[in-house]
Coordinates of C-alpha atoms and ligand atoms in Angstrom, one line a residue:
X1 CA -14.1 -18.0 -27.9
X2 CA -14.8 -20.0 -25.3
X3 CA -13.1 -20.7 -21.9
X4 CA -13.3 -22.9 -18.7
X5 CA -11.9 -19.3 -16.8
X6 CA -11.4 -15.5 -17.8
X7 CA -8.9 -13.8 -16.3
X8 CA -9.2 -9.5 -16.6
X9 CA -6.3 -7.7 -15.7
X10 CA -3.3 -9.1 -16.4
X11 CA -0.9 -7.7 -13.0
X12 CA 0.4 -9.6 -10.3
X13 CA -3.0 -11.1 -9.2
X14 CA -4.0 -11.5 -12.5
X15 CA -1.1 -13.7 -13.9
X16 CA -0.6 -15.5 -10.8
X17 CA -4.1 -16.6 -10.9
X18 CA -4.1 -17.5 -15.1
X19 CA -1.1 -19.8 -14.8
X20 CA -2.0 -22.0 -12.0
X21 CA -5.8 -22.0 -13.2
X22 CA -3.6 -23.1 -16.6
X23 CA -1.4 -25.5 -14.8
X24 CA -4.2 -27.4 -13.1
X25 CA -5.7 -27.9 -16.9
X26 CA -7.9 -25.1 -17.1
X27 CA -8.6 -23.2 -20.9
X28 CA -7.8 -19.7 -19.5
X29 CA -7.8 -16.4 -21.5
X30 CA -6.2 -13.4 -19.7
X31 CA -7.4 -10.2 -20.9
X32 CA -5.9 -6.5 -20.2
X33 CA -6.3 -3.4 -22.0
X34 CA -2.8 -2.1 -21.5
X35 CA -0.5 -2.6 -24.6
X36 CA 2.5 -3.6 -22.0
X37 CA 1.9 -6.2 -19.4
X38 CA 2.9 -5.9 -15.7
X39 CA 4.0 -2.0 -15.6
X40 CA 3.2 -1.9 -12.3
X41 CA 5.5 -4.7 -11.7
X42 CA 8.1 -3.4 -13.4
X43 CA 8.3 0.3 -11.6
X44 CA 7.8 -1.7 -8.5
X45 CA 10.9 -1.0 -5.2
X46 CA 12.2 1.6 -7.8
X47 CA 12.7 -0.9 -10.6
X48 CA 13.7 -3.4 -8.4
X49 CA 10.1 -5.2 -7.1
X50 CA 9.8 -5.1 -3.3
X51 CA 8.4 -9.2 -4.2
X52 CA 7.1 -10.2 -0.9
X53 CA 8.4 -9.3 3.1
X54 CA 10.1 -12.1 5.1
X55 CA 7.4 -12.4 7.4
X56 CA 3.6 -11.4 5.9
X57 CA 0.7 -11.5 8.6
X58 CA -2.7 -10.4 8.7
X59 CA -1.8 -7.8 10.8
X60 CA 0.0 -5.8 7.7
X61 CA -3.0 -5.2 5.8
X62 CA -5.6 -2.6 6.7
X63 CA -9.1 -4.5 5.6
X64 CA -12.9 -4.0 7.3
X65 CA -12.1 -7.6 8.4
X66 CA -8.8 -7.7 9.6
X67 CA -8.8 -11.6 9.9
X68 CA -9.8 -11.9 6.1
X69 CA -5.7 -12.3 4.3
X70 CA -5.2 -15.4 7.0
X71 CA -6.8 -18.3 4.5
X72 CA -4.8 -17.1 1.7
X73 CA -1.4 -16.5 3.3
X74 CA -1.6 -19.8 4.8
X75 CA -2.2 -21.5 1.6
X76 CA -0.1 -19.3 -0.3
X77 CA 2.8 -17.5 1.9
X78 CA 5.4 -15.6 1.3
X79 CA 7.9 -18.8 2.1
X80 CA 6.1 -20.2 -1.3
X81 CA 7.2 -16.8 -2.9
X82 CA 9.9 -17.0 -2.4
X83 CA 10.7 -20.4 -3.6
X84 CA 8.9 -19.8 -7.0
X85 CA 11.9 -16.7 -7.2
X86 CA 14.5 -19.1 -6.1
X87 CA 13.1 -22.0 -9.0
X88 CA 13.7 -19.1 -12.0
X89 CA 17.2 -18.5 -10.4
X90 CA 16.1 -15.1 -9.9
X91 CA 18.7 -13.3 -7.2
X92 CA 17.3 -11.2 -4.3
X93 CA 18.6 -9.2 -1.2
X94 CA 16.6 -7.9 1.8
X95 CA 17.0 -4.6 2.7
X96 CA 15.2 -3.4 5.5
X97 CA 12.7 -4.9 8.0
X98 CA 12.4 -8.0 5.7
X99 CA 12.1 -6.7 2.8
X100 CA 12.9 -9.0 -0.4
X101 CA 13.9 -7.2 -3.9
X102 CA 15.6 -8.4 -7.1
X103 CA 19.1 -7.9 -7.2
X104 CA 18.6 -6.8 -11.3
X105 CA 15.4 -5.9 -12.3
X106 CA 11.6 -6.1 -11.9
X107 CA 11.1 -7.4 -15.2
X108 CA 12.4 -10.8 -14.1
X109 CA 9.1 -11.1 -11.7
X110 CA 7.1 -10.0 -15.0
X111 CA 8.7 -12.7 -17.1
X112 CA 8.4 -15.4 -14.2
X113 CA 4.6 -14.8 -14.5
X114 CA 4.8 -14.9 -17.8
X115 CA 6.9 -18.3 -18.0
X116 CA 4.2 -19.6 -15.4
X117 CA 1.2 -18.4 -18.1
X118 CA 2.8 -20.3 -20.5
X119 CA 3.4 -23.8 -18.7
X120 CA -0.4 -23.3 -18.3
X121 CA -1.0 -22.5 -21.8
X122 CA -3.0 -19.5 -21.0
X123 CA -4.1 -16.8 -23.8
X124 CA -3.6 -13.3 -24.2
X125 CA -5.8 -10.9 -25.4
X126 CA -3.7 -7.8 -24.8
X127 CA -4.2 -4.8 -25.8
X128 CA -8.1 -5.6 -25.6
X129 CA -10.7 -3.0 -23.9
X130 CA -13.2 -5.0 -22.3
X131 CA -16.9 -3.4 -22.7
X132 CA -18.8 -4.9 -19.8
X133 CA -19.5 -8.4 -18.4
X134 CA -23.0 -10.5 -18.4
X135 CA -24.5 -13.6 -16.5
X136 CA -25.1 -16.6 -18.4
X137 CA -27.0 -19.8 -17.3
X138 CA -23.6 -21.5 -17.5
X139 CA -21.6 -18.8 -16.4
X140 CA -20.2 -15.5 -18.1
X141 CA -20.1 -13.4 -21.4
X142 CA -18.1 -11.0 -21.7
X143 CA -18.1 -8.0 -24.3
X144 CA -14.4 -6.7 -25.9
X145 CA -13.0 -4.8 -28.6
X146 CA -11.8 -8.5 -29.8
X147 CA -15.2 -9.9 -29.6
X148 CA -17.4 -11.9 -27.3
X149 CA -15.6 -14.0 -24.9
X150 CA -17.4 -17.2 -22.5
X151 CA -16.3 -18.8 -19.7
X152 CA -17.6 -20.9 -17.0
X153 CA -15.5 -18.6 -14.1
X154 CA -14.6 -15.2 -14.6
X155 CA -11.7 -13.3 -12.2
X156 CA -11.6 -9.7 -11.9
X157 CA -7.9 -8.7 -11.2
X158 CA -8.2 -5.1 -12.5
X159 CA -6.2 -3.3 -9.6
X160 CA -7.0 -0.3 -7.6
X161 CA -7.0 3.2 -8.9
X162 CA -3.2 4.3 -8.2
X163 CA -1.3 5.7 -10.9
X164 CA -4.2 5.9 -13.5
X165 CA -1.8 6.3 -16.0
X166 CA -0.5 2.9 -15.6
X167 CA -4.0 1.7 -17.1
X168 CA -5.7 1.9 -13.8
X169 CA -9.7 1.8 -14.2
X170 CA -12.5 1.4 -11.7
X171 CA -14.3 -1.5 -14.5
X172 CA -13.6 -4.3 -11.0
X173 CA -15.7 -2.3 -8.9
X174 CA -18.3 -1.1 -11.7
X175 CA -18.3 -5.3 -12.3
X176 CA -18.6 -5.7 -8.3
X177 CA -21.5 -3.6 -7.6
X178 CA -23.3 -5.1 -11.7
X179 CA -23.7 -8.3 -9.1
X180 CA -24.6 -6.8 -6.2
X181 CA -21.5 -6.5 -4.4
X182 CA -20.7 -3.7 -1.9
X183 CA -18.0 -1.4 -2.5
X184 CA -16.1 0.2 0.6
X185 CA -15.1 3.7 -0.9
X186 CA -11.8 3.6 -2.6
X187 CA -9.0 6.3 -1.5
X188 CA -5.7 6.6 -2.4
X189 CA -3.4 5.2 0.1
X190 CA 0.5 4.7 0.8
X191 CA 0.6 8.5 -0.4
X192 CA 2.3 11.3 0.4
X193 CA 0.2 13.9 2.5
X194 CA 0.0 17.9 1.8
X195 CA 0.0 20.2 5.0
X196 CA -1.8 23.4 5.8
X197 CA -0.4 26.8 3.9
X198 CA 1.2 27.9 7.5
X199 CA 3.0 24.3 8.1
X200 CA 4.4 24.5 4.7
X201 CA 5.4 28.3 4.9
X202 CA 7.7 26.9 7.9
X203 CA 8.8 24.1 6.7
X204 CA 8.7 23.9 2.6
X205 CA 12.6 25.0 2.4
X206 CA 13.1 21.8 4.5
X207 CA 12.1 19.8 1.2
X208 CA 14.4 16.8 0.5
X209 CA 15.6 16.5 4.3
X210 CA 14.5 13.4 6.4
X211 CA 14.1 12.3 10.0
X212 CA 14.5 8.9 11.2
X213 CA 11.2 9.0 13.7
X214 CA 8.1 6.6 14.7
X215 CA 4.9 8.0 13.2
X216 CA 1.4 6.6 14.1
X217 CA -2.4 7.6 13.3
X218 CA -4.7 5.9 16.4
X219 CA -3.9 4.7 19.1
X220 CA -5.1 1.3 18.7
X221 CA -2.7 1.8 15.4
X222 CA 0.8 0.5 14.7
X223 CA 3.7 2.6 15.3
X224 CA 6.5 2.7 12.0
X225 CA 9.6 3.3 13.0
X226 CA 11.1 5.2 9.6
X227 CA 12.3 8.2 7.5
X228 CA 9.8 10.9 7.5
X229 CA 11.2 13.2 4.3
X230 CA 10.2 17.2 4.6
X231 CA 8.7 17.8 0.7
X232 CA 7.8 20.7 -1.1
X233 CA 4.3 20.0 -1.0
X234 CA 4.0 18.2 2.9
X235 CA 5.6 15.2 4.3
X236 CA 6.3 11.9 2.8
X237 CA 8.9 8.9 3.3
X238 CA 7.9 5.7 4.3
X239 CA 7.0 6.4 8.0
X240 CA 4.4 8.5 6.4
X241 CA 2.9 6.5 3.3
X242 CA 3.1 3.8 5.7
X243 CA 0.5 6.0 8.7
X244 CA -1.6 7.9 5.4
X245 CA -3.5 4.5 4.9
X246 CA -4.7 4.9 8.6
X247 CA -5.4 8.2 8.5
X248 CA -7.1 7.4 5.0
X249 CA -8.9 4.6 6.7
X250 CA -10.5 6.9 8.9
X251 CA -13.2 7.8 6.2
X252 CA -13.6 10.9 4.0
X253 CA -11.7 14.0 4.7
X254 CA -14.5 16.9 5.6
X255 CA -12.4 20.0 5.7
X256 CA -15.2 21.4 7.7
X257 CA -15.0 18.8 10.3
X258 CA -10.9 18.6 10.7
X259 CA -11.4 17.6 14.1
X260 CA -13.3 14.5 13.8
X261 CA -9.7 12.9 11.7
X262 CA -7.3 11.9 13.8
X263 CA -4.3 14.1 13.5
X264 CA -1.0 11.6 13.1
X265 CA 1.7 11.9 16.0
X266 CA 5.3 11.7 15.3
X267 CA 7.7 10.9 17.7
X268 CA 10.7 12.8 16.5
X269 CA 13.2 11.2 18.5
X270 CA 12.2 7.6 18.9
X271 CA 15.8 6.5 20.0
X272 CA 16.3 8.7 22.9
X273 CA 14.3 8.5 26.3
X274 CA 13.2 12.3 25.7
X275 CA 12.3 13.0 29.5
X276 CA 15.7 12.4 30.5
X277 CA 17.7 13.6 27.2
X278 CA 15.7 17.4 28.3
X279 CA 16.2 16.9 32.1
X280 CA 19.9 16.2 31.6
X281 CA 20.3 19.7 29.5
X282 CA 18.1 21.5 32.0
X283 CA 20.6 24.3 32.9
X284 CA 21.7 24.3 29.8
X285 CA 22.9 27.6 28.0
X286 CA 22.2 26.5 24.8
X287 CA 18.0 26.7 23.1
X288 CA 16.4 23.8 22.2
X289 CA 17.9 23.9 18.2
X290 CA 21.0 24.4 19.2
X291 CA 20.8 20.7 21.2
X292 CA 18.6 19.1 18.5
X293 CA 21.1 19.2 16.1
X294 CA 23.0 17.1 17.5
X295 CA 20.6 14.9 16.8
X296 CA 19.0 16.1 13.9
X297 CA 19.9 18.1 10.5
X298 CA 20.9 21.8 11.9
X299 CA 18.5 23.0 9.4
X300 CA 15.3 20.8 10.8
X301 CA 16.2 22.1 14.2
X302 CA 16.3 25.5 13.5
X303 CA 12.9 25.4 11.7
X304 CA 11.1 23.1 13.9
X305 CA 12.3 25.1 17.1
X306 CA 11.0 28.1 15.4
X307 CA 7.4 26.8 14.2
X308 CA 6.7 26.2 18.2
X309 CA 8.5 29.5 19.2
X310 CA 11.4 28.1 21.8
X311 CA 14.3 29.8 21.0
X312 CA 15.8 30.7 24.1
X313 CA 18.5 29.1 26.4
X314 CA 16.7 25.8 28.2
X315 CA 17.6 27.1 31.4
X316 CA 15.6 30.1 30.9
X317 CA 12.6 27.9 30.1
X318 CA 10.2 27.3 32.9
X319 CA 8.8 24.1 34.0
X320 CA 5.7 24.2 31.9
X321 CA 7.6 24.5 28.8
X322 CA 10.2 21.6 29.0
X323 CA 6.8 20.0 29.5
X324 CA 5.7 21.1 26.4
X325 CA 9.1 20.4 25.1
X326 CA 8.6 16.5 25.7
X327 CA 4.7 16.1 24.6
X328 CA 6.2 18.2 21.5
X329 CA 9.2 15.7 20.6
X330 CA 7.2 12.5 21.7
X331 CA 4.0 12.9 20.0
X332 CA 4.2 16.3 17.8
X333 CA 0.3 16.4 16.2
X334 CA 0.0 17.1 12.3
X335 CA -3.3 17.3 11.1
X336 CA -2.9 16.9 7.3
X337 CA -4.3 19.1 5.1
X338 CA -4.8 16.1 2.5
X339 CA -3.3 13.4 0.1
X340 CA -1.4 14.1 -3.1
X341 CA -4.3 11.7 -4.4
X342 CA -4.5 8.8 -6.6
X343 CA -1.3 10.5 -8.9
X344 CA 1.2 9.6 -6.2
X345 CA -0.3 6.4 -4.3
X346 CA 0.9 3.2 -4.3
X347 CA -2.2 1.8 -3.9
X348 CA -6.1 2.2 -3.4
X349 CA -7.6 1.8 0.2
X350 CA -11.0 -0.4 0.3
X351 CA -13.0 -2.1 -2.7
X352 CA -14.6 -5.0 -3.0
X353 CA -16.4 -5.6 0.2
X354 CA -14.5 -8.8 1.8
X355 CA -18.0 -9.5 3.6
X356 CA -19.4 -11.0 0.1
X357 CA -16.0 -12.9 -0.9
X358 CA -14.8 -16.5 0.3
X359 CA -11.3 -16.3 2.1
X360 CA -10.7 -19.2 1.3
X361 CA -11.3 -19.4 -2.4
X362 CA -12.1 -15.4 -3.0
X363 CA -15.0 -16.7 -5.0
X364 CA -18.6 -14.4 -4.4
X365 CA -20.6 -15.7 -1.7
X366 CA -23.8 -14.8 -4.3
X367 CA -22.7 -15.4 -7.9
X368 CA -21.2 -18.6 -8.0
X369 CA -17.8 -18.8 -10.5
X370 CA -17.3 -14.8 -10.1
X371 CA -13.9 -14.1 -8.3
X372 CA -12.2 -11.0 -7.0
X373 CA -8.2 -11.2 -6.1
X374 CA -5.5 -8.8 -5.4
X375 CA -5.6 -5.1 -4.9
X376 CA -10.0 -4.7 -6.5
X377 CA -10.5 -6.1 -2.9
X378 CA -10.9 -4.5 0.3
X379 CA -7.0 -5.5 1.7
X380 CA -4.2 -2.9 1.4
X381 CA -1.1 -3.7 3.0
X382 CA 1.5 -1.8 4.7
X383 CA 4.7 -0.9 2.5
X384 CA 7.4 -3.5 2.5
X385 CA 6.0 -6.1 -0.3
X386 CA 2.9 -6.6 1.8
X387 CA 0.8 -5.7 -1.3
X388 CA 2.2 -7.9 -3.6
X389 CA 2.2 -11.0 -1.8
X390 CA -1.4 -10.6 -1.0
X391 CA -1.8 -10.0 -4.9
X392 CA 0.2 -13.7 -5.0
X393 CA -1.9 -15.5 -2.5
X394 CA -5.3 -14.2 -3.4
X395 CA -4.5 -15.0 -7.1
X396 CA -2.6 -18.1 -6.3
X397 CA -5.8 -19.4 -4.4
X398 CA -8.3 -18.2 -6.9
X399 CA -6.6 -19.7 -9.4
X400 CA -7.0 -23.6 -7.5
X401 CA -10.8 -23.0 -7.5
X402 CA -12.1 -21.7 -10.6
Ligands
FAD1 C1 4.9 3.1 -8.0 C2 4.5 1.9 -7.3 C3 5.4 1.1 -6.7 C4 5.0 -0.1 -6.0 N1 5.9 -0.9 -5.4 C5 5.5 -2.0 -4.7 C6 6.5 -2.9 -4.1 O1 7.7 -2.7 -4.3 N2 6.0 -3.9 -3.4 C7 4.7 -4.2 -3.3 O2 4.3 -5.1 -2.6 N3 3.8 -3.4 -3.9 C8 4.1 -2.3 -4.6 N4 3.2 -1.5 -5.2 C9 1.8 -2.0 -5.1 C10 1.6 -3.1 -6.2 O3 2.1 -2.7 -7.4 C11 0.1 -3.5 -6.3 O4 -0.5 -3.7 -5.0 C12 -0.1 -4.7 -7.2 O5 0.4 -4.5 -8.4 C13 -1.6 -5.1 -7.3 O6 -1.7 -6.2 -8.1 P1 -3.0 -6.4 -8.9 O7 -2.7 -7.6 -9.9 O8 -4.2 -6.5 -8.0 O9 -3.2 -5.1 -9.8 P2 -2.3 -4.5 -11.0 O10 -0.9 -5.0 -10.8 O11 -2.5 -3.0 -10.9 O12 -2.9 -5.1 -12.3 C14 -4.2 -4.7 -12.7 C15 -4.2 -5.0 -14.2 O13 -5.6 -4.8 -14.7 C16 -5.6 -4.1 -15.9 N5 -6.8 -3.4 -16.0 C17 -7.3 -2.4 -15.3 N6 -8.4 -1.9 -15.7 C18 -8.7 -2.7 -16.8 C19 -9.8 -2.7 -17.7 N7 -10.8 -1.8 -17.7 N8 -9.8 -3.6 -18.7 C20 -8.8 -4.5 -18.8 N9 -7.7 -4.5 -18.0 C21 -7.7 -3.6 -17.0 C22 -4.4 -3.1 -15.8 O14 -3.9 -2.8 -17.0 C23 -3.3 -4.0 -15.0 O15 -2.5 -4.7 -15.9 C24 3.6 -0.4 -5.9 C25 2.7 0.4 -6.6 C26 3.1 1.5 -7.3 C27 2.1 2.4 -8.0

């Protein structure tokens, strides 16, 4: 029962972390409650495991210290990833704005990890609820439904809180704050958002349409340049999972302070210089729809056009409202109503405070031999395989210091 490192949570981080701990000679137990290992790996880029992005920078994670991912993706990048995929023979293709997927199946990252676990001899305990974790002089004790476990380093890789059920649980943060580390609130993130009752009365029978726009929630914020899909609950598509984490990251949604959230503008026609597209259809008979859709679904046009009330002839328009016309289609405000919450994330915004973790080993700065890697800790990345390869590189540099 006893161990040089425990491992709990067996995911990406988790597994990652076990088999080089394992590889470097290390008696490591893994333990996860969930009777399958690596579901959230294997529902991953719709079955096909979005594994890492091309190019993976500090800048594609939203963290209270934005500079905290550089240690770890410098020791363990996307490049090194990548190589470990092309070792198992596993074939990949990159789809859009670098991002890398299986050709077959998700399961061939799960049994990667597992054929990595097993060059490092690591041992399962799976299914196995774990009860709660101690301090010992020589390191940790930890309680199960399999009995007590010891080691001389523990890792918490237990996830975020998306999907709960997947076999999410908040035990990493309950763990965290046991030992005095800070929590920054978790919130679901990457997540479809819900609009107000009047939004959706306009636009609900627009579900399952999509808009190629650029969608962005601060100014000091990126700008994605995506599909924004119309559902029947509010707006989703990558453009807008991609700005909910920074409208997320704002801090709790007060319904009866709206107004202090930024709203998230969407430029709905990113690849047209908008000023002159309306100047050059000034004298236009047509109304606004009729010359959006030619750009646009006829549908989205029509319904848009009619939410903001232009439905005459452009040249009948005066001045004022071709001016409204362009602020409109440049930088058209939605304040959302909310998220579809934790049920329809892809992953959890904050956690483990980064301020009390080493970037370079993700080891506490105050208990000595406790570490926290992959989603548990305060770094969410933007979608594209962002969150997985931090999930690699946190556990991969865990895994060289416990
Ligand atoms: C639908 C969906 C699709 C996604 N697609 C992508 C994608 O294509 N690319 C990408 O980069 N990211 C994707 N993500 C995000 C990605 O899956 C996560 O960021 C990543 O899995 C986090 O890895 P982790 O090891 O930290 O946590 P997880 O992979 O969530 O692993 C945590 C493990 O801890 C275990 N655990 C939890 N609580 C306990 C407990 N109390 N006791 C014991 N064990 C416990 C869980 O059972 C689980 O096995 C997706 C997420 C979802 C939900």
């Amino acid at each position: 029962m006893d161990f040089d490192v425990i491992v709990i949570g067996a995911g990406a981080a988790g597994m990652m972390c076990a088999a080089q701990a394992g590889q470097r000679g290390r008696r490591v137990l893994l333990i996860d409650h969930a009777h399958k290992i690596g579901e959230r790996i294997r529902i991953s880029g719709g079955g096909r495991c979005n594994f890492t992005n091309r190019v993976v920078k500090p800048e594609n994670f939203i963290s209270q210290n934005p500079h905290f991912t550089r240690s770890a993706l410098a020791q363990f990048g996307a490049a090194d990833f990548i190589e470990l995929v092309q070792r198992y023979g596993i074939a990949y293709h990159e789809k859009t704005l670098g991002q890398l997927f299986c050709d077959d199946s998700a399961t061939q990252i799960i049994e990667l990890l597992k054929a990595e676990c097993t060059q490092g001899d690591v041992q399962w305990a799976n299914p196995c609820a774990v009860y709660g974790a101690e301090k010992t002089q020589n390191g940790f004790q930890i309680e199960t439904a399999q009995g007590i476990f010891r080691s001389h380093s523990l890792v918490i890789a237990t996830g975020g809180l998306a999907i709960p059920q997947l076999g999410a649980s908040p035990l990493g943060y309950r763990i965290a704050e046991q030992f005095g580390l800070n929590i920054i609130p978790p919130q679901p993130a990457l997540v479809p958002l819900a609009v107000s009752p009047e939004m959706l009365a306009s636009f609900g029978q627009l579900a399952g349409n999509s808009l190629r726009v650029s969608a962005q929630c601060g100014a000091n914020n990126p700008h994605f340049r995506e599909n924004l899909l119309f559902t029947h609950r509010g707006l989703s598509g990558p453009a807008i999972l991609q700005v909910s984490s920074y409208w997320q990251n704002q801090g709790y949604f007060d319904l009866k302070k709206q107004t202090k959230k930024h709203p998230i503008t969407v430029n709905l026609l990113p690849d047209i210089n908008i000023s002159n597209w309306l100047q050059s259809h000034r004298q236009s008979n047509l109304n606004l729809a009729q010359l959006l859709a030619n750009e646009w679904p006829k549908r989205i046009a029509q319904d848009w056009c009619r939410l903001q009330g232009w439905s005459k002839p452009l040249a009948e328009h005066s001045n004022k409202d071709i001016a409204a016309m362009q602020h409109a289609l440049h930088a058209w405000e939605i304040m959302p109503a909310g998220t579809l919450g934790y049920a329809k994330a892809e992953v959890t915004l904050g956690g483990v405070d980064t301020e009390a973790l080493s970037s370079k080993t993700m080891e506490s700065k105050i208990v000595p031999g406790l570490f926290f890697i992959g989603e548990v800790v305060d770094v969410t990345g933007w979608l594209g395989g962002y969150n997985f390869q931090w999930a690699w590189s946190s556990g991969w540099v865990a895994g060289q210091f416990v």
